[in-house]
């Protein structure tokens, strides 16, 4: 798979279509994000599969937002999996990236990763390399739904109480792009306490992920306290699906029902 | 979300009341306070931090 990606990137760089390719590099025994430019050694490229598939993923779209801000005239290519592609579509609708300046280079995820992620679509819309796996079966939300109210309460409180308020979850999240963060506003989430006010801290973040979370799972991977954050946000996503028939990032150009004020009441 | 976290939904209420409708607002408050009294103290008042060893 990686050879196909390498060839594609080489072709894009040589043609001058892109200024650089935001992907991953294997260096000094680690896999890290890297911007490949013309003349760079593409043999060091990685797809983020270290010991198992997809165990070295990064929020590349988040770095792409910064790149695009610094070089607004340039076009960049970016490595995308299914979730990153959902992220790109969503970032376009929130005006954080310009689709004309982004060239996605798509890879698929293997079945084991799709199952582990309980992923609804483990491949991007445009696939450069790889075979499509089946969607993973959702389990985690149903497992919590199966508990009675008092059990649910203690389950979540026992998890939330482990929080060390490191902000890893929002720092890694490719869909967290606000300049001012509610979680850092003293009047809304009281500062100076560990654990932070629970469940206010985690519920606030969950509410802000409505129509934004693209279920990449990076937050849960980043959380040093192993709080099952992804399950919480998967629930948020499932409510949006049931109530509004909206899956974040699934349809190109489709805005979140909460991001439609400018279309209301005839103002087009 | 509250229900998913095991918190009674009845503890949260949103009402649309205009600034010109003071009696409505008072009614909303008093009836909600009454409902909350019937539900009893919030489970969130407990301190969930464990004793440090
Ligand atoms: S969420 Fe889906 S697309 Fe993203 S890494 Fe997991 S299986 Fe792949
Ligand atoms: S899964 Fe976590 S990191 Fe990914 S978009 Fe949702 S909240 Fe952000
Ligand atoms: S990453 Fe985990 S420990 Fe850190 S702030 Fe988020 S929930 Fe809390």
mmCIF file with all atom_site columns, N, CA and C and ligand atoms in Angstrom, chain A residues 57 59 83 87 168-176 205-206 208-209 212-222 229-231 233-234 248, ligand 2:
data_model
loop_
_atom_site.group_PDB
_atom_site.id
_atom_site.type_symbol
_atom_site.label_atom_id
_atom_site.label_alt_id
_atom_site.label_comp_id
_atom_site.label_asym_id
_atom_site.label_entity_id
_atom_site.label_seq_id
_atom_site.pdbx_PDB_ins_code
_atom_site.Cartn_x
_atom_site.Cartn_y
_atom_site.Cartn_z
_atom_site.occupancy
_atom_site.B_iso_or_equiv
_atom_site.pdbx_formal_charge
_atom_site.auth_seq_id
_atom_site.auth_comp_id
_atom_site.auth_asym_id
_atom_site.auth_atom_id
_atom_site.pdbx_PDB_model_num
ATOM   1   N  N   . UNK A 1 57  ? -1.452  7.075  14.929 1.00 0.00 ? 57  UNK A N   1
ATOM   2   C  CA  . UNK A 1 57  ? -2.201  8.079  14.168 1.00 0.00 ? 57  UNK A CA  1
ATOM   3   C  C   . UNK A 1 57  ? -2.026  9.440  14.813 1.00 0.00 ? 57  UNK A C   1
ATOM   4   N  N   . UNK A 1 59  ? -3.517  13.808 14.560 1.00 0.00 ? 59  UNK A N   1
ATOM   5   C  CA  . UNK A 1 59  ? -4.548  14.681 13.972 1.00 0.00 ? 59  UNK A CA  1
ATOM   6   C  C   . UNK A 1 59  ? -3.957  15.552 12.867 1.00 0.00 ? 59  UNK A C   1
ATOM   7   N  N   . UNK A 1 83  ? -11.874 8.398  8.918  1.00 0.00 ? 83  UNK A N   1
ATOM   8   C  CA  . UNK A 1 83  ? -12.247 9.411  9.913  1.00 0.00 ? 83  UNK A CA  1
ATOM   9   C  C   . UNK A 1 83  ? -11.667 10.770 9.536  1.00 0.00 ? 83  UNK A C   1
ATOM   10  N  N   . UNK A 1 87  ? -13.440 14.280 8.823  1.00 0.00 ? 87  UNK A N   1
ATOM   11  C  CA  . UNK A 1 87  ? -12.939 15.512 9.438  1.00 0.00 ? 87  UNK A CA  1
ATOM   12  C  C   . UNK A 1 87  ? -12.778 16.625 8.411  1.00 0.00 ? 87  UNK A C   1
ATOM   13  N  N   . UNK A 1 168 ? -5.608  17.008 27.163 1.00 0.00 ? 168 UNK A N   1
ATOM   14  C  CA  . UNK A 1 168 ? -5.138  16.172 26.056 1.00 0.00 ? 168 UNK A CA  1
ATOM   15  C  C   . UNK A 1 168 ? -6.256  15.899 25.060 1.00 0.00 ? 168 UNK A C   1
ATOM   16  N  N   . UNK A 1 169 ? -7.460  15.647 25.593 1.00 0.00 ? 169 UNK A N   1
ATOM   17  C  CA  . UNK A 1 169 ? -8.588  15.307 24.723 1.00 0.00 ? 169 UNK A CA  1
ATOM   18  C  C   . UNK A 1 169 ? -8.901  16.425 23.732 1.00 0.00 ? 169 UNK A C   1
ATOM   19  N  N   . UNK A 1 170 ? -8.863  17.664 24.195 1.00 0.00 ? 170 UNK A N   1
ATOM   20  C  CA  . UNK A 1 170 ? -9.184  18.732 23.236 1.00 0.00 ? 170 UNK A CA  1
ATOM   21  C  C   . UNK A 1 170 ? -7.962  19.146 22.430 1.00 0.00 ? 170 UNK A C   1
ATOM   22  N  N   . UNK A 1 171 ? -6.759  19.012 23.016 1.00 0.00 ? 171 UNK A N   1
ATOM   23  C  CA  . UNK A 1 171 ? -5.564  19.384 22.252 1.00 0.00 ? 171 UNK A CA  1
ATOM   24  C  C   . UNK A 1 171 ? -5.340  18.460 21.056 1.00 0.00 ? 171 UNK A C   1
ATOM   25  N  N   . UNK A 1 172 ? -5.698  17.196 21.196 1.00 0.00 ? 172 UNK A N   1
ATOM   26  C  CA  . UNK A 1 172 ? -5.460  16.250 20.106 1.00 0.00 ? 172 UNK A CA  1
ATOM   27  C  C   . UNK A 1 172 ? -6.619  16.258 19.106 1.00 0.00 ? 172 UNK A C   1
ATOM   28  N  N   . UNK A 1 173 ? -7.768  16.758 19.524 1.00 0.00 ? 173 UNK A N   1
ATOM   29  C  CA  . UNK A 1 173 ? -8.977  16.625 18.707 1.00 0.00 ? 173 UNK A CA  1
ATOM   30  C  C   . UNK A 1 173 ? -8.893  17.484 17.441 1.00 0.00 ? 173 UNK A C   1
ATOM   31  N  N   . UNK A 1 174 ? -8.992  16.848 16.264 1.00 0.00 ? 174 UNK A N   1
ATOM   32  C  CA  . UNK A 1 174 ? -8.903  17.618 15.021 1.00 0.00 ? 174 UNK A CA  1
ATOM   33  C  C   . UNK A 1 174 ? -10.100 18.545 14.820 1.00 0.00 ? 174 UNK A C   1
ATOM   34  N  N   . UNK A 1 175 ? -11.163 18.349 15.596 1.00 0.00 ? 175 UNK A N   1
ATOM   35  C  CA  . UNK A 1 175 ? -12.340 19.190 15.421 1.00 0.00 ? 175 UNK A CA  1
ATOM   36  C  C   . UNK A 1 175 ? -12.419 20.289 16.482 1.00 0.00 ? 175 UNK A C   1
ATOM   37  N  N   . UNK A 1 176 ? -11.424 20.365 17.352 1.00 0.00 ? 176 UNK A N   1
ATOM   38  C  CA  . UNK A 1 176 ? -11.365 21.445 18.348 1.00 0.00 ? 176 UNK A CA  1
ATOM   39  C  C   . UNK A 1 176 ? -10.536 22.575 17.748 1.00 0.00 ? 176 UNK A C   1
ATOM   40  N  N   . UNK A 1 205 ? -17.648 19.314 27.193 1.00 0.00 ? 205 UNK A N   1
ATOM   41  C  CA  . UNK A 1 205 ? -16.904 18.927 25.980 1.00 0.00 ? 205 UNK A CA  1
ATOM   42  C  C   . UNK A 1 205 ? -17.806 18.103 25.065 1.00 0.00 ? 205 UNK A C   1
ATOM   43  N  N   . UNK A 1 206 ? -18.595 17.207 25.652 1.00 0.00 ? 206 UNK A N   1
ATOM   44  C  CA  . UNK A 1 206 ? -19.489 16.363 24.839 1.00 0.00 ? 206 UNK A CA  1
ATOM   45  C  C   . UNK A 1 206 ? -20.494 17.236 24.081 1.00 0.00 ? 206 UNK A C   1
ATOM   46  N  N   . UNK A 1 208 ? -20.115 20.239 23.116 1.00 0.00 ? 208 UNK A N   1
ATOM   47  C  CA  . UNK A 1 208 ? -19.424 20.983 22.059 1.00 0.00 ? 208 UNK A CA  1
ATOM   48  C  C   . UNK A 1 208 ? -19.037 20.084 20.884 1.00 0.00 ? 208 UNK A C   1
ATOM   49  N  N   . UNK A 1 209 ? -19.139 18.793 21.074 1.00 0.00 ? 209 UNK A N   1
ATOM   50  C  CA  . UNK A 1 209 ? -18.812 17.865 19.990 1.00 0.00 ? 209 UNK A CA  1
ATOM   51  C  C   . UNK A 1 209 ? -20.037 17.528 19.143 1.00 0.00 ? 209 UNK A C   1
ATOM   52  N  N   . UNK A 1 212 ? -19.804 17.861 15.441 1.00 0.00 ? 212 UNK A N   1
ATOM   53  C  CA  . UNK A 1 212 ? -18.397 18.111 15.160 1.00 0.00 ? 212 UNK A CA  1
ATOM   54  C  C   . UNK A 1 212 ? -17.545 16.860 15.265 1.00 0.00 ? 212 UNK A C   1
ATOM   55  N  N   . UNK A 1 213 ? -17.842 16.028 16.277 1.00 0.00 ? 213 UNK A N   1
ATOM   56  C  CA  . UNK A 1 213 ? -17.019 14.824 16.471 1.00 0.00 ? 213 UNK A CA  1
ATOM   57  C  C   . UNK A 1 213 ? -17.165 13.911 15.262 1.00 0.00 ? 213 UNK A C   1
ATOM   58  N  N   . UNK A 1 214 ? -16.036 13.519 14.692 1.00 0.00 ? 214 UNK A N   1
ATOM   59  C  CA  . UNK A 1 214 ? -16.069 12.649 13.524 1.00 0.00 ? 214 UNK A CA  1
ATOM   60  C  C   . UNK A 1 214 ? -15.659 11.225 13.917 1.00 0.00 ? 214 UNK A C   1
ATOM   61  N  N   . UNK A 1 215 ? -15.651 10.960 15.214 1.00 0.00 ? 215 UNK A N   1
ATOM   62  C  CA  . UNK A 1 215 ? -15.376 9.627  15.752 1.00 0.00 ? 215 UNK A CA  1
ATOM   63  C  C   . UNK A 1 215 ? -14.051 9.060  15.232 1.00 0.00 ? 215 UNK A C   1
ATOM   64  N  N   . UNK A 1 216 ? -12.971 9.791  15.520 1.00 0.00 ? 216 UNK A N   1
ATOM   65  C  CA  . UNK A 1 216 ? -11.648 9.274  15.158 1.00 0.00 ? 216 UNK A CA  1
ATOM   66  C  C   . UNK A 1 216 ? -11.024 8.528  16.331 1.00 0.00 ? 216 UNK A C   1
ATOM   67  N  N   . UNK A 1 217 ? -11.488 8.841  17.541 1.00 0.00 ? 217 UNK A N   1
ATOM   68  C  CA  . UNK A 1 217 ? -10.997 8.131  18.717 1.00 0.00 ? 217 UNK A CA  1
ATOM   69  C  C   . UNK A 1 217 ? -9.659  8.602  19.245 1.00 0.00 ? 217 UNK A C   1
ATOM   70  N  N   . UNK A 1 218 ? -9.113  9.672  18.683 1.00 0.00 ? 218 UNK A N   1
ATOM   71  C  CA  . UNK A 1 218 ? -7.792  10.135 19.137 1.00 0.00 ? 218 UNK A CA  1
ATOM   72  C  C   . UNK A 1 218 ? -7.844  10.623 20.583 1.00 0.00 ? 218 UNK A C   1
ATOM   73  N  N   . UNK A 1 219 ? -8.987  11.205 20.998 1.00 0.00 ? 219 UNK A N   1
ATOM   74  C  CA  . UNK A 1 219 ? -9.121  11.713 22.368 1.00 0.00 ? 219 UNK A CA  1
ATOM   75  C  C   . UNK A 1 219 ? -8.938  10.583 23.374 1.00 0.00 ? 219 UNK A C   1
ATOM   76  N  N   . UNK A 1 220 ? -9.632  9.494  23.107 1.00 0.00 ? 220 UNK A N   1
ATOM   77  C  CA  . UNK A 1 220 ? -9.557  8.375  24.047 1.00 0.00 ? 220 UNK A CA  1
ATOM   78  C  C   . UNK A 1 220 ? -8.147  7.787  24.070 1.00 0.00 ? 220 UNK A C   1
ATOM   79  N  N   . UNK A 1 221 ? -7.499  7.746  22.897 1.00 0.00 ? 221 UNK A N   1
ATOM   80  C  CA  . UNK A 1 221 ? -6.118  7.257  22.839 1.00 0.00 ? 221 UNK A CA  1
ATOM   81  C  C   . UNK A 1 221 ? -5.186  8.173  23.617 1.00 0.00 ? 221 UNK A C   1
ATOM   82  N  N   . UNK A 1 222 ? -5.470  9.480  23.569 1.00 0.00 ? 222 UNK A N   1
ATOM   83  C  CA  . UNK A 1 222 ? -4.579  10.449 24.207 1.00 0.00 ? 222 UNK A CA  1
ATOM   84  C  C   . UNK A 1 222 ? -4.807  10.533 25.712 1.00 0.00 ? 222 UNK A C   1
ATOM   85  N  N   . UNK A 1 229 ? -13.784 8.205  26.565 1.00 0.00 ? 229 UNK A N   1
ATOM   86  C  CA  . UNK A 1 229 ? -14.359 9.423  25.981 1.00 0.00 ? 229 UNK A CA  1
ATOM   87  C  C   . UNK A 1 229 ? -15.072 9.137  24.668 1.00 0.00 ? 229 UNK A C   1
ATOM   88  N  N   . UNK A 1 230 ? -14.503 8.209  23.906 1.00 0.00 ? 230 UNK A N   1
ATOM   89  C  CA  . UNK A 1 230 ? -15.077 7.952  22.594 1.00 0.00 ? 230 UNK A CA  1
ATOM   90  C  C   . UNK A 1 230 ? -16.521 7.471  22.712 1.00 0.00 ? 230 UNK A C   1
ATOM   91  N  N   . UNK A 1 231 ? -16.782 6.670  23.747 1.00 0.00 ? 231 UNK A N   1
ATOM   92  C  CA  . UNK A 1 231 ? -18.140 6.157  23.966 1.00 0.00 ? 231 UNK A CA  1
ATOM   93  C  C   . UNK A 1 231 ? -19.105 7.317  24.210 1.00 0.00 ? 231 UNK A C   1
ATOM   94  N  N   . UNK A 1 233 ? -18.805 10.422 23.175 1.00 0.00 ? 233 UNK A N   1
ATOM   95  C  CA  . UNK A 1 233 ? -19.027 11.193 21.946 1.00 0.00 ? 233 UNK A CA  1
ATOM   96  C  C   . UNK A 1 233 ? -19.746 10.359 20.885 1.00 0.00 ? 233 UNK A C   1
ATOM   97  N  N   . UNK A 1 234 ? -19.567 9.039  20.954 1.00 0.00 ? 234 UNK A N   1
ATOM   98  C  CA  . UNK A 1 234 ? -20.342 8.185  20.045 1.00 0.00 ? 234 UNK A CA  1
ATOM   99  C  C   . UNK A 1 234 ? -21.828 8.330  20.364 1.00 0.00 ? 234 UNK A C   1
ATOM   100 N  N   . UNK A 1 248 ? -21.943 13.283 11.141 1.00 0.00 ? 248 UNK A N   1
ATOM   101 C  CA  . UNK A 1 248 ? -20.923 14.308 10.932 1.00 0.00 ? 248 UNK A CA  1
ATOM   102 C  C   . UNK A 1 248 ? -19.891 13.879 9.888  1.00 0.00 ? 248 UNK A C   1
HETATM 103 S  S1  . LIG C 2 .   ? -13.306 11.107 18.554 1.00 0.00 ? 2   LIG C S1  1
HETATM 104 FE FE1 . LIG C 2 .   ? -12.425 12.518 20.051 1.00 0.00 ? 2   LIG C FE1 1
HETATM 105 S  S2  . LIG C 2 .   ? -10.651 13.439 19.049 1.00 0.00 ? 2   LIG C S2  1
HETATM 106 FE FE2 . LIG C 2 .   ? -11.929 12.510 17.438 1.00 0.00 ? 2   LIG C FE2 1
HETATM 107 S  S3  . LIG C 2 .   ? -13.283 14.158 16.741 1.00 0.00 ? 2   LIG C S3  1
HETATM 108 FE FE3 . LIG C 2 .   ? -14.379 13.058 18.324 1.00 0.00 ? 2   LIG C FE3 1
HETATM 109 S  S4  . LIG C 2 .   ? -13.932 14.195 20.211 1.00 0.00 ? 2   LIG C S4  1
HETATM 110 FE FE4 . LIG C 2 .   ? -12.395 14.827 18.690 1.00 0.00 ? 2   LIG C FE4 1
#
